[in-house]
């Protein structure tokens, strides 16, 4: 079974530029998550989708971050304009059903450096 | 709100030593508890989980028991190997939250020397 796919793996941009990350979840997984992991910290949830609807985006900095999941499959996370503090690993994850007992599977992450 | 606290790292052990990484949590209701591992340059991998009190999760020689009375989920392994060197994250998922999102601790780096 293919895992969660993310791209690009690495990106370096200047502050105030924009960047987009793409995620393809495991086939059949209705729930998709984007996490931000700053170096030395645990991942923090940015946004959670159930199919193509947003379940939780309470920690998404909406003035600069946006995410969409058209057709309830692939998802894109965009940052515009980027700030230095956005340097982090952006992890996409998916699960079969959004309840606490089901396993959440993570992709390898997209590493962003803002200079 | 819900939170997870882990012992600070880095933890440095010799090969075949006994490992304990402490994890305590604060949560309303009855969360599920998880340990994830992150090897250098890789994403998070589920190591083990427990979904109710007194459950023991185990995998690859690692174990953790869900202790409701002490709100803990400590990770243990009897004999670590160099290949166990990684960052370990304790996490919870609130059963009452239909979204099932994970809340992570800050991570504990483990370094095993030959």
Coordinates of N, CA, C and O in Angstrom, one line a residue, chain A residues 35-108:
Chain A
X35 N 0.4 19.3 9.5 CA 1.1 19.7 10.7 C 2.3 20.5 10.4 O 2.9 20.3 9.4
X36 N 2.6 21.4 11.3 CA 3.9 22.2 11.2 C 4.8 21.7 12.3 O 4.4 21.7 13.5
X37 N 6.0 21.3 12.0 CA 7.0 20.9 13.0 C 8.2 21.8 12.9 O 9.0 21.7 12.0
X38 N 8.3 22.7 13.9 CA 9.5 23.5 14.0 C 10.6 22.7 14.7 O 10.4 21.9 15.6
X39 N 11.8 23.0 14.3 CA 13.0 22.2 14.8 C 13.0 22.2 16.3 O 12.9 23.3 17.0
X40 N 13.1 21.0 16.9 CA 13.2 20.9 18.4 C 11.8 20.8 19.1 O 11.8 20.7 20.3
X41 N 10.7 20.9 18.3 CA 9.4 20.8 18.9 C 8.6 19.7 18.3 O 8.9 19.1 17.3
X42 N 7.5 19.4 19.0 CA 6.6 18.4 18.4 C 5.7 19.0 17.3 O 5.5 20.3 17.3
X43 N 5.1 18.2 16.5 CA 4.3 18.7 15.4 C 3.0 19.4 16.0 O 2.5 19.0 17.0
X44 N 2.6 20.5 15.3 CA 1.4 21.2 15.7 C 0.4 21.2 14.5 O 0.8 21.5 13.4
X45 N -0.8 20.9 14.8 CA -1.9 20.8 13.8 C -2.1 22.2 13.2 O -2.4 23.1 14.0
X46 N -2.1 22.3 11.9 CA -2.5 23.5 11.2 C -4.0 23.4 10.8 O -4.8 24.4 11.0
X47 N -4.3 22.3 10.1 CA -5.6 22.2 9.6 C -5.9 20.7 9.4 O -5.1 19.9 9.1
X48 N -7.2 20.4 9.5 CA -7.7 19.1 9.4 C -8.9 19.1 8.4 O -9.9 19.9 8.6
X49 N -8.9 18.2 7.5 CA -10.0 18.0 6.5 C -10.7 16.7 6.7 O -10.1 15.7 7.0
X50 N -12.0 16.7 6.6 CA -12.8 15.5 6.5 C -13.4 15.5 5.1 O -14.3 16.3 4.9
X51 N -13.0 14.6 4.2 CA -13.3 14.7 2.8 C -12.8 16.1 2.3 O -11.7 16.4 2.5
X52 N -13.7 16.9 1.8 CA -13.2 18.2 1.3 C -13.7 19.3 2.2 O -13.6 20.5 1.9
X53 N -14.2 19.0 3.4 CA -14.6 20.0 4.4 C -13.6 20.2 5.5 O -12.9 19.2 5.9
X54 N -13.5 21.4 6.0 CA -12.5 21.7 7.1 C -13.2 21.4 8.4 O -14.3 21.8 8.7
X55 N -12.5 20.6 9.2 CA -12.9 20.2 10.5 C -12.4 21.1 11.6 O -13.0 21.5 12.5
X56 N -11.1 21.5 11.4 CA -10.4 22.3 12.4 C -9.3 23.1 11.7 O -8.4 22.5 11.1
X57 N -9.4 24.4 11.8 CA -8.3 25.2 11.3 C -8.0 26.3 12.3 O -7.5 27.4 12.0
X58 N -8.2 26.0 13.6 CA -8.1 27.0 14.6 C -6.7 27.5 14.8 O -6.4 28.6 15.3
X59 N -5.7 26.7 14.4 CA -4.3 27.1 14.6 C -3.6 27.5 13.3 O -2.4 27.6 13.2
X60 N -4.4 27.7 12.3 CA -3.8 28.1 11.0 C -3.7 29.6 10.9 O -4.8 30.3 11.1
X61 N -2.6 30.2 10.7 CA -2.4 31.6 10.5 C -3.1 32.1 9.2 O -2.4 32.2 8.2
X62 N -4.3 32.4 9.3 CA -5.1 32.6 8.1 C -4.7 33.8 7.3 O -5.1 34.0 6.1
X63 N -3.9 34.7 7.9 CA -3.5 35.9 7.1 C -2.4 35.5 6.1 O -2.2 36.3 5.1
X64 N -1.8 34.4 6.3 CA -0.7 34.0 5.3 C -0.8 32.6 4.9 O -0.2 32.2 3.8
X65 N -1.5 31.7 5.6 CA -1.6 30.3 5.2 C -2.9 30.0 4.7 O -3.9 30.6 5.2
X66 N -3.0 29.2 3.7 CA -4.3 28.7 3.2 C -4.1 27.3 2.7 O -3.0 26.8 2.4
X67 N -5.2 26.5 2.8 CA -5.1 25.1 2.4 C -6.4 24.8 1.7 O -7.5 25.3 2.1
X68 N -6.4 23.8 0.8 CA -7.6 23.4 0.2 C -7.4 21.9 -0.1 O -6.3 21.3 -0.3
X69 N -8.6 21.2 -0.2 CA -8.6 19.8 -0.6 C -9.8 19.6 -1.5 O -10.9 19.1 -1.1
X70 N -9.6 20.0 -2.7 CA -10.6 19.9 -3.7 C -10.8 18.4 -4.0 O -9.9 17.6 -4.0
X71 N -12.1 18.0 -4.2 CA -12.5 16.7 -4.6 C -12.2 15.7 -3.5 O -12.3 14.5 -3.7
X72 N -11.8 16.2 -2.3 CA -11.6 15.3 -1.2 C -10.5 14.3 -1.2 O -10.5 13.3 -0.5
X73 N -9.5 14.6 -2.1 CA -8.3 13.7 -2.2 C -7.1 14.4 -1.9 O -6.7 14.6 -0.8
X74 N -6.4 14.9 -3.0 CA -5.2 15.7 -2.8 C -5.4 17.0 -2.1 O -6.5 17.5 -2.1
X75 N -4.4 17.5 -1.5 CA -4.4 18.8 -0.8 C -3.2 19.6 -1.0 O -2.1 19.1 -1.3
X76 N -3.4 20.9 -1.0 CA -2.3 21.9 -1.2 C -2.3 22.9 0.0 O -3.4 23.4 0.4
X77 N -1.1 23.1 0.5 CA -0.9 24.1 1.6 C -0.1 25.2 1.0 O 1.0 25.0 0.5
X78 N -0.6 26.4 1.2 CA 0.2 27.6 0.6 C 0.5 28.6 1.7 O -0.3 28.8 2.6
X79 N 1.7 29.2 1.5 CA 2.1 30.2 2.5 C 2.5 31.4 1.6 O 3.3 31.4 0.7
X80 N 1.8 32.6 1.9 CA 2.1 33.8 1.2 C 1.7 35.0 2.0 O 0.5 35.1 2.3
X81 N 2.6 35.9 2.3 CA 4.0 35.8 2.1 C 4.7 35.1 3.3 O 4.2 35.1 4.4
X82 N 5.8 34.5 3.0 CA 6.5 33.7 4.0 C 7.3 34.6 4.9 O 7.8 35.7 4.5
X83 N 7.4 34.2 6.2 CA 8.2 34.9 7.2 C 9.3 33.9 7.6 O 9.2 32.7 7.5
X84 N 10.3 34.5 8.2 CA 11.4 33.7 8.7 C 11.0 32.5 9.7 O 11.5 31.4 9.6
X85 N 10.0 32.9 10.5 CA 9.5 31.9 11.5 C 8.7 30.8 10.9 O 8.3 29.8 11.6
X86 N 8.4 30.8 9.6 CA 7.7 29.7 8.9 C 8.7 28.6 8.6 O 8.2 27.5 8.1
X87 N 10.0 28.8 8.8 CA 10.9 27.7 8.6 C 10.6 26.5 9.4 O 10.6 26.6 10.7
X88 N 10.3 25.4 8.8 CA 9.8 24.2 9.6 C 9.6 23.1 8.6 O 9.8 23.2 7.4
X89 N 9.3 21.9 9.1 CA 8.9 20.8 8.3 C 7.3 20.8 8.3 O 6.7 20.9 9.3
X90 N 6.8 20.7 7.1 CA 5.3 20.6 7.0 C 4.9 19.2 6.7 O 5.3 18.6 5.6
X91 N 4.2 18.6 7.6 CA 3.9 17.2 7.6 C 2.4 17.0 7.2 O 1.5 17.6 7.8
X92 N 2.2 16.2 6.2 CA 0.9 15.8 5.8 C 0.6 14.4 6.4 O 1.5 13.6 6.4
X93 N -0.6 14.2 6.8 CA -1.0 12.9 7.4 C -2.4 12.6 7.0 O -3.2 13.5 6.6
X94 N -2.7 11.3 7.0 CA -4.1 10.9 6.7 C -4.5 9.7 7.6 O -3.7 9.0 8.1
X95 N -5.8 9.6 7.7 CA -6.4 8.5 8.5 C -7.7 8.0 7.8 O -8.3 8.8 7.1
X96 N -8.1 6.8 8.1 CA -9.2 6.2 7.4 C -10.5 6.9 7.9 O -11.4 7.1 7.1
X97 N -10.6 7.2 9.2 CA -11.8 7.8 9.7 C -11.4 8.6 10.9 O -10.5 8.2 11.7
X98 N -11.9 9.8 11.0 CA -11.4 10.8 12.0 C -11.9 10.5 13.4 O -12.5 11.4 14.0
X99 N -11.6 9.3 14.0 CA -11.8 9.2 15.4 C -10.5 8.7 16.1 O -9.6 8.4 15.4
X100 N -10.5 8.8 17.4 CA -9.2 8.7 18.1 C -8.6 7.4 18.0 O -7.4 7.2 18.3
X101 N -9.3 6.3 17.7 CA -8.7 5.0 17.7 C -8.0 4.6 16.5 O -7.2 3.7 16.5
X102 N -8.2 5.4 15.4 CA -7.6 5.0 14.1 C -6.2 5.6 14.0 O -5.9 6.7 14.4
X103 N -5.4 4.8 13.3 CA -4.0 5.3 13.2 C -3.9 6.4 12.2 O -4.5 6.4 11.1
X104 N -3.1 7.4 12.5 CA -2.8 8.5 11.6 C -1.4 8.2 10.9 O -0.4 8.0 11.7
X105 N -1.3 8.2 9.6 CA -0.1 7.9 8.9 C 0.5 9.2 8.3 O -0.3 10.0 7.7
X106 N 1.8 9.4 8.5 CA 2.4 10.6 8.1 C 3.3 10.4 6.9 O 3.9 9.4 6.6
X107 N 3.4 11.5 6.1 CA 4.3 11.5 5.0 C 5.7 11.9 5.5 O 5.9 12.1 6.7
X108 N 6.7 11.9 4.6 CA 8.0 12.2 5.0 C 8.3 13.7 5.2 O 9.3 14.1 5.8

